[in-house]
Short mmCIF file of C-alpha atoms in Angstrom, two decimals:
data_model
loop_
_atom_site.label_atom_id
_atom_site.label_comp_id
_atom_site.label_asym_id
_atom_site.label_seq_id
_atom_site.Cartn_x
_atom_site.Cartn_y
_atom_site.Cartn_z
CA UNK A 1 15.05 21.13 8.43
CA UNK A 2 17.72 18.49 8.61
CA UNK A 3 20.97 18.90 6.73
CA UNK A 4 23.97 16.69 6.07
CA UNK A 5 27.44 18.07 5.37
CA UNK A 6 30.38 16.26 3.86
CA UNK A 7 33.30 18.67 3.88
CA UNK A 8 35.73 16.52 1.92
CA UNK A 9 34.95 16.52 -1.82
CA UNK A 10 37.86 14.16 -2.48
CA UNK A 11 40.06 11.88 -0.45
CA UNK A 12 42.79 9.47 -1.36
CA UNK A 13 44.38 6.54 0.40
CA UNK A 14 46.99 3.95 -0.36
CA UNK A 15 46.04 0.31 -0.54
CA UNK A 16 46.08 -1.39 2.87
CA UNK A 17 46.01 1.94 4.69
CA UNK A 18 43.16 3.44 6.71
CA UNK A 19 41.07 6.43 5.73
CA UNK A 20 38.33 8.36 7.50
CA UNK A 21 35.54 10.18 5.73
CA UNK A 22 33.79 12.96 7.61
CA UNK A 23 30.10 13.68 7.93
CA UNK A 24 28.23 16.09 10.14
CA UNK A 25 24.52 16.63 10.31
CA UNK A 26 22.05 18.96 11.87
CA UNK A 27 18.73 17.95 13.37
CA UNK A 28 16.48 18.75 16.27
CA UNK A 29 15.08 15.22 16.37
CA UNK A 30 16.03 12.81 19.12
CA UNK A 31 15.82 9.63 17.10
CA UNK A 32 16.99 9.01 13.58
CA UNK A 33 19.09 6.76 11.40
CA UNK A 34 22.37 7.47 9.69
CA UNK A 35 23.77 5.70 6.66
CA UNK A 36 26.84 5.56 4.51
CA UNK A 37 26.23 4.64 0.89
CA UNK A 38 28.89 3.79 -1.69
CA UNK A 39 28.54 4.36 -5.41
CA UNK A 40 31.27 2.80 -7.56
CA UNK A 41 31.71 4.34 -11.03
CA UNK A 42 28.70 3.62 -13.26
CA UNK A 43 27.23 1.23 -10.75
CA UNK A 44 24.45 1.13 -8.26
CA UNK A 45 24.64 2.85 -4.92
CA UNK A 46 24.88 0.28 -2.15
CA UNK A 47 24.52 0.54 1.59
CA UNK A 48 27.81 0.28 3.43
CA UNK A 49 26.77 0.72 7.02
CA UNK A 50 23.94 2.09 9.12
CA UNK A 51 23.64 3.48 12.64
CA UNK A 52 20.56 3.91 14.78
CA UNK A 53 20.84 7.06 16.86
CA UNK A 54 19.54 5.48 20.06
CA UNK A 55 22.34 2.93 19.99
CA UNK A 56 25.51 4.13 21.64
CA UNK A 57 27.68 1.41 20.19
CA UNK A 58 29.35 2.30 16.92
CA UNK A 59 28.31 0.14 13.97
CA UNK A 60 30.90 -2.09 12.31
CA UNK A 61 30.75 -4.07 9.08
CA UNK A 62 33.98 -5.93 8.39
CA UNK A 63 36.55 -3.29 7.34
CA UNK A 64 34.04 -0.46 7.69
CA UNK A 65 33.25 1.20 10.99
CA UNK A 66 31.73 4.46 12.10
CA UNK A 67 32.53 6.95 14.81
CA UNK A 68 29.11 8.21 15.88
CA UNK A 69 29.22 11.22 18.16
CA UNK A 70 25.60 12.13 18.84
CA UNK A 71 26.26 15.25 20.88
CA UNK A 72 28.61 16.60 18.25
CA UNK A 73 26.30 15.42 15.43
CA UNK A 74 29.17 13.71 13.73
CA UNK A 75 29.14 10.41 11.84
CA UNK A 76 32.48 9.56 10.26
CA UNK A 77 33.28 6.43 8.28
CA UNK A 78 36.56 4.60 8.77
CA UNK A 79 37.76 2.21 6.10
CA UNK A 80 40.54 -0.07 7.27
CA UNK A 81 42.89 -2.06 5.05
CA UNK A 82 41.71 -0.12 2.00
CA UNK A 83 41.30 -2.04 -1.22
CA UNK A 84 41.21 -0.90 -4.84
CA UNK A 85 37.55 -1.85 -4.93
CA UNK A 86 36.78 0.72 -2.26
CA UNK A 87 37.28 3.50 -4.79
CA UNK A 88 33.90 5.16 -5.17
CA UNK A 89 31.71 8.10 -4.23
CA UNK A 90 30.62 7.86 -0.63
CA UNK A 91 27.43 9.52 0.52
CA UNK A 92 26.40 10.13 4.08
CA UNK A 93 22.63 10.16 4.64
CA UNK A 94 20.14 10.91 7.39
CA UNK A 95 16.66 9.56 7.88
CA UNK A 96 14.12 10.60 10.48
CA UNK A 97 12.71 7.89 12.71
CA UNK A 98 9.44 9.78 13.02
CA UNK A 99 8.32 11.87 10.15
CA UNK A 100 9.32 10.54 6.79
CA UNK A 101 11.16 7.75 5.04
CA UNK A 102 13.13 10.01 2.74
CA UNK A 103 16.90 10.13 2.92
CA UNK A 104 18.74 13.41 3.23
CA UNK A 105 22.15 13.18 1.63
CA UNK A 106 25.40 15.05 1.79
CA UNK A 107 27.28 16.13 -1.33
CA UNK A 108 29.49 13.07 -1.33
CA UNK A 109 33.19 12.32 -1.03
CA UNK A 110 35.09 10.78 -3.91
CA UNK A 111 37.58 8.26 -2.58
CA UNK A 112 40.58 7.26 -4.67
CA UNK A 113 42.64 4.25 -3.72
CA UNK A 114 46.22 4.03 -4.97
CA UNK A 115 48.18 0.79 -5.26
CA UNK B 1 16.90 -11.63 -7.43
CA UNK B 2 16.92 -8.62 -9.74
CA UNK B 3 17.79 -5.30 -8.21
CA UNK B 4 16.29 -1.92 -8.96
CA UNK B 5 16.58 -1.23 -12.67
CA UNK B 6 16.33 2.10 -14.41
CA UNK B 7 15.87 2.94 -18.07
CA UNK B 8 17.48 4.52 -19.95
CA UNK B 9 20.94 4.73 -18.41
CA UNK B 10 21.65 7.91 -20.37
CA UNK B 11 19.46 10.40 -22.18
CA UNK B 12 20.41 13.52 -24.08
CA UNK B 13 17.52 15.72 -25.15
CA UNK B 14 17.03 19.25 -26.33
CA UNK B 15 15.47 21.93 -24.22
CA UNK B 16 11.72 21.85 -24.65
CA UNK B 17 11.52 18.14 -25.39
CA UNK B 18 9.90 15.51 -23.24
CA UNK B 19 11.69 12.65 -21.53
CA UNK B 20 10.31 9.74 -19.57
CA UNK B 21 12.43 7.83 -17.11
CA UNK B 22 11.42 4.43 -15.88
CA UNK B 23 12.16 2.56 -12.68
CA UNK B 24 11.45 -1.08 -11.92
CA UNK B 25 11.73 -1.67 -8.17
CA UNK B 26 12.61 -4.91 -6.48
CA UNK B 27 9.60 -7.22 -6.56
CA UNK B 28 7.53 -6.90 -3.40
CA UNK B 29 8.89 -3.50 -2.41
CA UNK B 30 6.00 -1.19 -1.70
CA UNK B 31 8.14 1.89 -1.14
CA UNK B 32 9.55 3.60 -4.22
CA UNK B 33 11.55 6.81 -4.18
CA UNK B 34 12.90 9.17 -6.78
CA UNK B 35 15.99 11.27 -6.10
CA UNK B 36 18.08 13.59 -8.24
CA UNK B 37 21.70 14.67 -8.11
CA UNK B 38 22.66 17.81 -9.94
CA UNK B 39 26.37 17.95 -10.81
CA UNK B 40 28.53 18.25 -7.72
CA UNK B 41 25.63 18.78 -5.35
CA UNK B 42 23.81 16.59 -2.90
CA UNK B 43 21.33 13.93 -3.85
CA UNK B 44 17.90 15.44 -3.34
CA UNK B 45 14.65 13.71 -2.65
CA UNK B 46 11.92 14.16 -5.24
CA UNK B 47 9.04 11.95 -4.16
CA UNK B 48 7.93 8.79 -2.42
CA UNK B 49 5.32 6.25 -3.47
CA UNK B 50 3.74 3.69 -1.20
CA UNK B 51 2.35 1.17 -3.62
CA UNK B 52 0.54 3.30 -6.20
CA UNK B 53 -0.08 6.29 -3.92
CA UNK B 54 2.10 9.36 -3.63
CA UNK B 55 3.10 9.53 0.02
CA UNK B 56 5.32 12.59 -0.23
CA UNK B 57 5.98 14.70 -3.27
CA UNK B 58 7.45 17.66 -1.46
CA UNK B 59 10.70 17.47 -3.43
CA UNK B 60 9.22 17.76 -6.90
CA UNK B 61 10.70 20.96 -8.32
CA UNK B 62 7.71 22.14 -10.36
CA UNK B 63 4.77 21.01 -12.42
CA UNK B 64 6.96 20.06 -15.37
CA UNK B 65 7.69 16.85 -13.47
CA UNK B 66 5.06 14.13 -13.35
CA UNK B 67 5.55 10.82 -11.60
CA UNK B 68 3.30 7.81 -11.78
CA UNK B 69 3.39 4.31 -10.44
CA UNK B 70 1.15 2.01 -12.34
CA UNK B 71 -0.53 -0.64 -10.21
CA UNK B 72 2.08 -0.23 -7.56
CA UNK B 73 4.77 -1.80 -9.71
CA UNK B 74 7.10 0.18 -11.97
CA UNK B 75 7.24 3.96 -11.91
CA UNK B 76 7.81 6.61 -14.53
CA UNK B 77 9.06 10.15 -14.15
CA UNK B 78 8.21 12.44 -17.02
CA UNK B 79 9.80 15.82 -17.56
CA UNK B 80 7.84 18.02 -19.93
CA UNK B 81 9.12 20.36 -21.24
CA UNK B 82 12.70 19.80 -20.18
CA UNK B 83 14.85 22.75 -19.17
CA UNK B 84 18.64 23.02 -18.91
CA UNK B 85 18.54 22.94 -15.11
CA UNK B 86 16.87 19.52 -15.20
CA UNK B 87 20.18 17.94 -16.16
CA UNK B 88 21.50 15.54 -13.57
CA UNK B 89 21.40 11.94 -12.45
CA UNK B 90 18.00 10.62 -11.46
CA UNK B 91 18.03 7.77 -8.97
CA UNK B 92 15.26 5.43 -8.07
CA UNK B 93 15.21 3.42 -4.86
CA UNK B 94 12.86 0.87 -3.35
CA UNK B 95 12.38 -0.69 0.06
CA UNK B 96 10.05 -2.92 1.97
CA UNK B 97 7.17 -1.42 3.85
CA UNK B 98 7.94 -1.51 7.56
CA UNK B 99 9.10 0.88 10.22
CA UNK B 100 12.72 1.01 11.22
CA UNK B 101 15.99 1.57 9.37
CA UNK B 102 14.80 -0.17 6.25
CA UNK B 103 17.53 -0.46 3.69
CA UNK B 104 16.72 1.37 0.48
CA UNK B 105 18.06 -0.34 -2.63
CA UNK B 106 19.09 2.00 -5.41
CA UNK B 107 19.20 1.70 -9.14
CA UNK B 108 22.26 2.86 -11.03
CA UNK B 109 20.56 6.04 -12.11
CA UNK B 110 19.61 7.74 -15.35
CA UNK B 111 21.95 10.49 -16.46
CA UNK B 112 19.84 13.17 -18.11
CA UNK B 113 21.50 15.88 -20.15
CA UNK B 114 19.39 18.72 -21.50
CA UNK B 115 21.12 20.75 -24.22
#
């Protein structure tokens, strides 16, 4: 069975600085999708960025980028120029490309942003 | 366009009572998922509807949980009778029906507390 591990329960960063959130996963599948979701306090979870495992190039969305290391099964999220609005719970998630549509989540990382 | 909406946002019930959670997916989304996050743990998959059919209900914890999706539109998740361990945040998500890294759109969740 696939698993997702987020080893950082909490992280903090100062405004305008850069922070990296860690995520590792375990799977025997060759093709899959990886996601980072953000959940601000009392608000909906939204997709931040996604990566398709067959693509070698790391995904980037504005200030958000990932470091996808397929061999190491690592999928970290880098947030550049952090803003107060980035404060949220961040969840890493895995989805098989073959078997099922369900997402497998990690335990989440709470990110605090200080002015 | 309205997003995924969930009712109620909070519910506090006594052990042994019944609670029904409702999810209205984005219009036109055939996929509907229920997930649950118990305090401090990962978000876990409960079940997946494709239109009105249950595609995967492997995550349903036991027969006290009953999910329905009337006419392929909104869905309800009933817990009867509720136990203390059912406390947590219940998320609903919906997505379009196609293969690939379809983005799942989440509701803001229903926080269920069983006392």
